[in-house]
Each structure stands twice: as C-alpha cells, then as structure tokens.
Amino acid sequence: MDPELLVRDHTIYACVMGSRAFGLATEDSDTDRRGVFLAPTPLFWRFEKPPAHVEGPADEQFSWELERFCELALRANPNVLECLHSPLVEYADAIGRELLSLRDAFLSRRAHETFTRYAHGQRRKLDADVRTHGAPRWKHAMHLLRLLESARDLLRTGTLTIDVGDRRESLLAVKRGEVPWPEVEARMTRLARESDEAAHHTPLPAEPDRRRVEDFLVRARHTSALQP
C-alpha cells in the first residue's frame, strides 16, 4: 500500500489549482496539482486502511482518496469544491468524469458558512500582519479578495467559477501592493456583506444531494472490487 503507487496507478481525476487555475499566474507562479485516487476496494478489507490523502510524489502535489474527497465536498469545503471546478483538468478516467458530472450535487447553501468561516480566518491573519509589520501579505490579500468574489457569485448564481476573468489586473494590483490597505479592507467588507445578502436569495439547495453522491461512491467501490 505504497501511497505514491496509489497516486500513480489509481488516480481518477487530476487538475491544476492555485494561481494558474484562478487566472492569476505570473512568471514566478508555482504549479499546484490536486487529484483524487480510488484506492482498490480489497485494501479496505484489511485492518490497516488506505490513507485518506497523499502528499506528493511531485512537489506541490496533493491527492485525496475518493471517499474523503466526497465527504469534504459534501461539507462544502472551499478548497475541495474549487478543485472540482478547476478549468485546468489534466486527467479524468471514466470514474473521474462521472465525479465531475456530479459537481452540482455537492453544492448547497452550506457554502455560505464554510466560505465565510474560511474568509474570516484569513482576514484575521491579514489584520495580524498589519498590526505586526504595518502591511499585510499582499499575495494573501489578493487571494482572499478572489475567494470572496467567488463565494458571492456562487451564492448569487448557483454556479462556482474560479477563474477571475477580467478581474485579473485589479487583483494583481493588490498583490503588487499598489492598492492602499484601507481600500482593500473596504472591498473585503463590501464583498462579505454582498455574500450575506445573496445567501438570503440563493438558488442553491439547502443541502447537497448526499444520496446521489453515495450511490456513485458505492458503484465506484464495486467496480474496483471486480477488477483483477
């Protein structure tokens, strides 16, 4: 049960995330890769279970086992939901393509709470940097603005889009420290307020379609069990 072999031989979905997927890459940007692997079903019949996630084997690479990935997505984990909506898909087999077809099943109003909680955590870190160093980490400020815009639009439309599109230059100006911190703060506050307002009228369902996702997971496990 070598973790690296699980990623190498049993990946069902792989994509690029981070700045490249967000449309915010520059010449010095890393390439962050994320993936989902389906551990062979017989491995779960042992006392020692397969890992829920694997770091590597490449730099900036992280993968989840399918069940763990689905659990996190059903809870509206921001990082996992965004992984499902990456515009830069590098690989998807038949099971991976079915996972992608279920993207709407994972979306629910829970996203308001989880995205907001994550944003509050990041905002506290930025405020601490300002108090300690007189300025925030501008790259982190840029990414928080991107997240807040993405969350607001998800709640408004029911669709998660992670590429920033024509907002690229205004966000990169924040990363370069060209926008005064009070202005950035005001944008963050406004976006948070707009997300709260959108949550009252969102087209998203109250809960994700857990049964649909579970049916998919059971079929994937069954297919794996029947393979040599």
C-alpha positions as semicolon CSV with decimal commas, in nm:
position;residue;x (nm);y (nm);z (nm)
1;M;0,000;0,000;0,000
2;D;0,267;0,248;-0,107
3;P;0,098;0,593;-0,105
4;E;0,292;0,703;-0,412
5;L;0,173;0,397;-0,603
6;L;-0,186;0,474;-0,507
7;V;-0,149;0,815;-0,669
8;R;0,046;0,689;-0,968
9;D;-0,171;0,388;-1,050
10;H;-0,517;0,473;-0,917
11;T;-0,574;0,844;-0,982
12;I;-0,917;0,906;-1,134
13;Y;-0,901;1,285;-1,155
14;A;-0,615;1,534;-1,165
15;C;-0,613;1,908;-1,216
16;V;-0,405;2,223;-1,172
17;M;-0,509;2,460;-0,896
18;G;-0,372;2,777;-0,740
19;S;-0,291;3,090;-0,937
20;R;-0,284;2,909;-1,270
21;A;-0,642;2,786;-1,231
22;F;-0,755;3,122;-1,094
23;G;-0,618;3,312;-1,394
24;L;-0,371;3,493;-1,170
25;A;-0,045;3,323;-1,269
26;T;0,270;3,525;-1,330
27;E;0,615;3,416;-1,446
28;D;0,719;3,305;-1,097
29;S;0,400;3,113;-1,011
30;D;0,425;2,752;-0,897
31;T;0,213;2,478;-1,049
32;D;-0,013;2,334;-0,778
33;R;-0,156;1,996;-0,868
34;R;-0,452;1,830;-0,696
35;G;-0,605;1,491;-0,756
36;V;-0,839;1,216;-0,645
37;F;-0,743;0,849;-0,631
38;L;-0,965;0,545;-0,586
39;A;-0,792;0,302;-0,351
40;P;-0,857;-0,059;-0,459
41;T;-1,154;-0,192;-0,265
42;P;-0,973;-0,500;-0,127
43;L;-0,738;-0,270;0,065
44;F;-1,033;-0,172;0,287
45;W;-1,078;-0,535;0,395
46;R;-0,755;-0,518;0,596
47;F;-0,701;-0,381;0,945
48;E;-0,473;-0,114;0,801
49;K;-0,681;0,111;0,575
50;P;-0,555;0,314;0,280
51;P;-0,457;0,676;0,350
52;A;-0,728;0,941;0,321
53;H;-0,484;1,169;0,140
54;V;-0,132;1,165;-0,001
55;E;0,118;1,448;-0,038
56;G;0,337;1,414;-0,347
57;P;0,508;1,240;-0,507
58;A;0,575;1,557;-0,706
59;D;0,635;1,897;-0,549
60;E;0,316;2,097;-0,490
61;Q;0,103;1,784;-0,541
62;F;-0,176;1,667;-0,310
63;S;-0,438;1,396;-0,360
64;W;-0,743;1,273;-0,171
65;E;-0,890;0,925;-0,163
66;L;-1,229;0,939;-0,332
67;E;-1,440;0,884;-0,020
68;R;-1,258;1,152;0,178
69;F;-1,285;1,391;-0,117
70;C;-1,661;1,335;-0,139
71;E;-1,704;1,383;0,235
72;L;-1,523;1,717;0,226
73;A;-1,709;1,833;-0,084
74;L;-2,045;1,748;0,075
75;R;-1,941;1,967;0,370
76;A;-1,872;2,249;0,121
77;N;-1,500;2,261;0,192
78;P;-1,385;2,557;-0,022
79;N;-1,057;2,403;-0,139
80;V;-1,223;2,078;-0,244
81;L;-1,518;2,244;-0,418
82;E;-1,280;2,465;-0,613
83;C;-1,077;2,158;-0,711
84;L;-1,391;2,012;-0,871
85;H;-1,434;2,329;-1,075
86;S;-1,079;2,379;-1,198
87;P;-1,067;2,486;-1,565
88;L;-0,733;2,305;-1,597
89;V;-0,816;1,934;-1,589
90;E;-0,510;1,721;-1,664
91;Y;-0,667;1,376;-1,637
92;A;-1,003;1,210;-1,578
93;D;-1,089;0,845;-1,640
94;A;-1,447;0,717;-1,661
95;I;-1,499;0,737;-1,284
96;G;-1,332;1,078;-1,272
97;R;-1,560;1,207;-1,545
98;E;-1,862;1,084;-1,351
99;L;-1,729;1,264;-1,044
100;L;-1,711;1,585;-1,247
101;S;-2,067;1,531;-1,369
102;L;-2,177;1,537;-1,002
103;R;-2,040;1,883;-0,933
104;D;-2,385;2,031;-0,881
105;A;-2,474;1,755;-0,632
106;F;-2,211;1,885;-0,390
107;L;-2,323;2,248;-0,397
108;S;-2,555;2,377;-0,126
109;R;-2,620;2,673;0,099
110;R;-2,360;2,530;0,333
111;A;-2,108;2,709;0,112
112;H;-2,207;3,039;0,268
113;E;-2,097;2,922;0,612
114;T;-1,780;2,743;0,505
115;F;-1,653;3,010;0,266
116;T;-1,735;3,282;0,521
117;R;-1,560;3,095;0,803
118;Y;-1,251;3,040;0,588
119;A;-1,251;3,406;0,482
120;H;-1,276;3,525;0,844
121;G;-0,975;3,312;0,934
122;Q;-0,771;3,457;0,652
123;R;-0,882;3,810;0,738
124;R;-0,764;3,770;1,097
125;K;-0,421;3,666;0,970
126;L;-0,404;3,971;0,744
127;D;-0,506;4,202;1,028
128;A;-0,237;4,046;1,247
129;D;0,024;4,111;0,978
130;V;-0,084;4,475;0,956
131;R;-0,056;4,516;1,333
132;T;0,283;4,344;1,346
133;H;0,450;4,458;1,024
134;G;0,248;4,758;0,913
135;A;0,122;4,586;0,599
136;P;-0,049;4,260;0,504
137;R;0,095;3,984;0,293
138;W;-0,032;4,126;-0,031
139;K;-0,048;3,794;-0,214
140;H;-0,274;3,657;0,060
141;A;-0,488;3,970;0,043
142;M;-0,532;3,920;-0,330
143;H;-0,639;3,559;-0,286
144;L;-0,885;3,650;-0,012
145;L;-1,050;3,904;-0,240
146;R;-1,071;3,640;-0,511
147;L;-1,230;3,393;-0,270
148;L;-1,485;3,647;-0,151
149;E;-1,581;3,735;-0,508
150;S;-1,613;3,368;-0,598
151;A;-1,830;3,295;-0,292
152;R;-2,059;3,591;-0,358
153;D;-2,109;3,490;-0,721
154;L;-2,173;3,127;-0,623
155;L;-2,447;3,235;-0,385
156;R;-2,596;3,469;-0,642
157;T;-2,595;3,233;-0,938
158;G;-2,563;2,877;-0,802
159;T;-2,251;2,831;-1,017
160;L;-1,893;2,817;-0,888
161;T;-1,646;2,987;-1,122
162;I;-1,288;3,013;-1,004
163;D;-1,119;3,186;-1,300
164;V;-1,122;3,558;-1,221
165;G;-1,158;3,662;-1,585
166;D;-1,149;4,037;-1,637
167;R;-1,078;4,099;-1,267
168;R;-0,722;3,972;-1,313
169;E;-0,546;4,309;-1,337
170;S;-0,726;4,467;-1,043
171;L;-0,637;4,167;-0,827
172;L;-0,274;4,160;-0,939
173;A;-0,250;4,528;-0,847
174;V;-0,336;4,425;-0,490
175;K;-0,069;4,155;-0,499
176;R;0,188;4,415;-0,605
177;G;0,091;4,638;-0,311
178;E;-0,039;4,913;-0,538
179;V;-0,376;4,940;-0,365
180;P;-0,386;5,106;-0,019
181;W;-0,479;4,867;0,260
182;P;-0,785;5,070;0,370
183;E;-0,924;5,036;0,017
184;V;-0,858;4,661;0,019
185;E;-1,027;4,636;0,359
186;A;-1,331;4,820;0,228
187;R;-1,355;4,584;-0,070
188;M;-1,338;4,282;0,161
189;T;-1,608;4,421;0,387
190;R;-1,834;4,501;0,092
191;L;-1,789;4,156;-0,062
192;A;-1,867;3,986;0,271
193;R;-2,183;4,193;0,304
194;E;-2,288;4,111;-0,053
195;S;-2,237;3,740;0,019
196;D;-2,459;3,763;0,326
197;E;-2,728;3,937;0,121
198;A;-2,701;3,681;-0,161
199;A;-2,741;3,395;0,087
200;H;-3,099;3,507;0,155
201;H;-3,199;3,461;-0,211
202;T;-2,955;3,199;-0,337
203;P;-3,075;2,936;-0,586
204;L;-2,859;2,678;-0,411
205;P;-3,044;2,396;-0,230
206;A;-3,038;2,384;0,148
207;E;-2,844;2,056;0,149
208;P;-2,623;1,872;-0,101
209;D;-2,753;1,562;-0,279
210;R;-2,585;1,314;-0,045
211;R;-2,774;1,010;-0,176
212;R;-2,669;1,075;-0,534
213;V;-2,306;1,107;-0,429
214;E;-2,322;0,796;-0,213
215;D;-2,471;0,592;-0,497
216;F;-2,176;0,699;-0,712
217;L;-1,926;0,606;-0,441
218;V;-2,079;0,259;-0,391
219;R;-2,068;0,191;-0,766
220;A;-1,706;0,305;-0,783
221;R;-1,611;0,073;-0,496
222;H;-1,800;-0,215;-0,660
223;T;-1,626;-0,159;-0,992
224;S;-1,289;-0,157;-0,816
225;A;-1,371;-0,480;-0,627
226;L;-1,438;-0,663;-0,953
227;Q;-1,110;-0,566;-1,112
228;P;-0,821;-0,818;-1,106
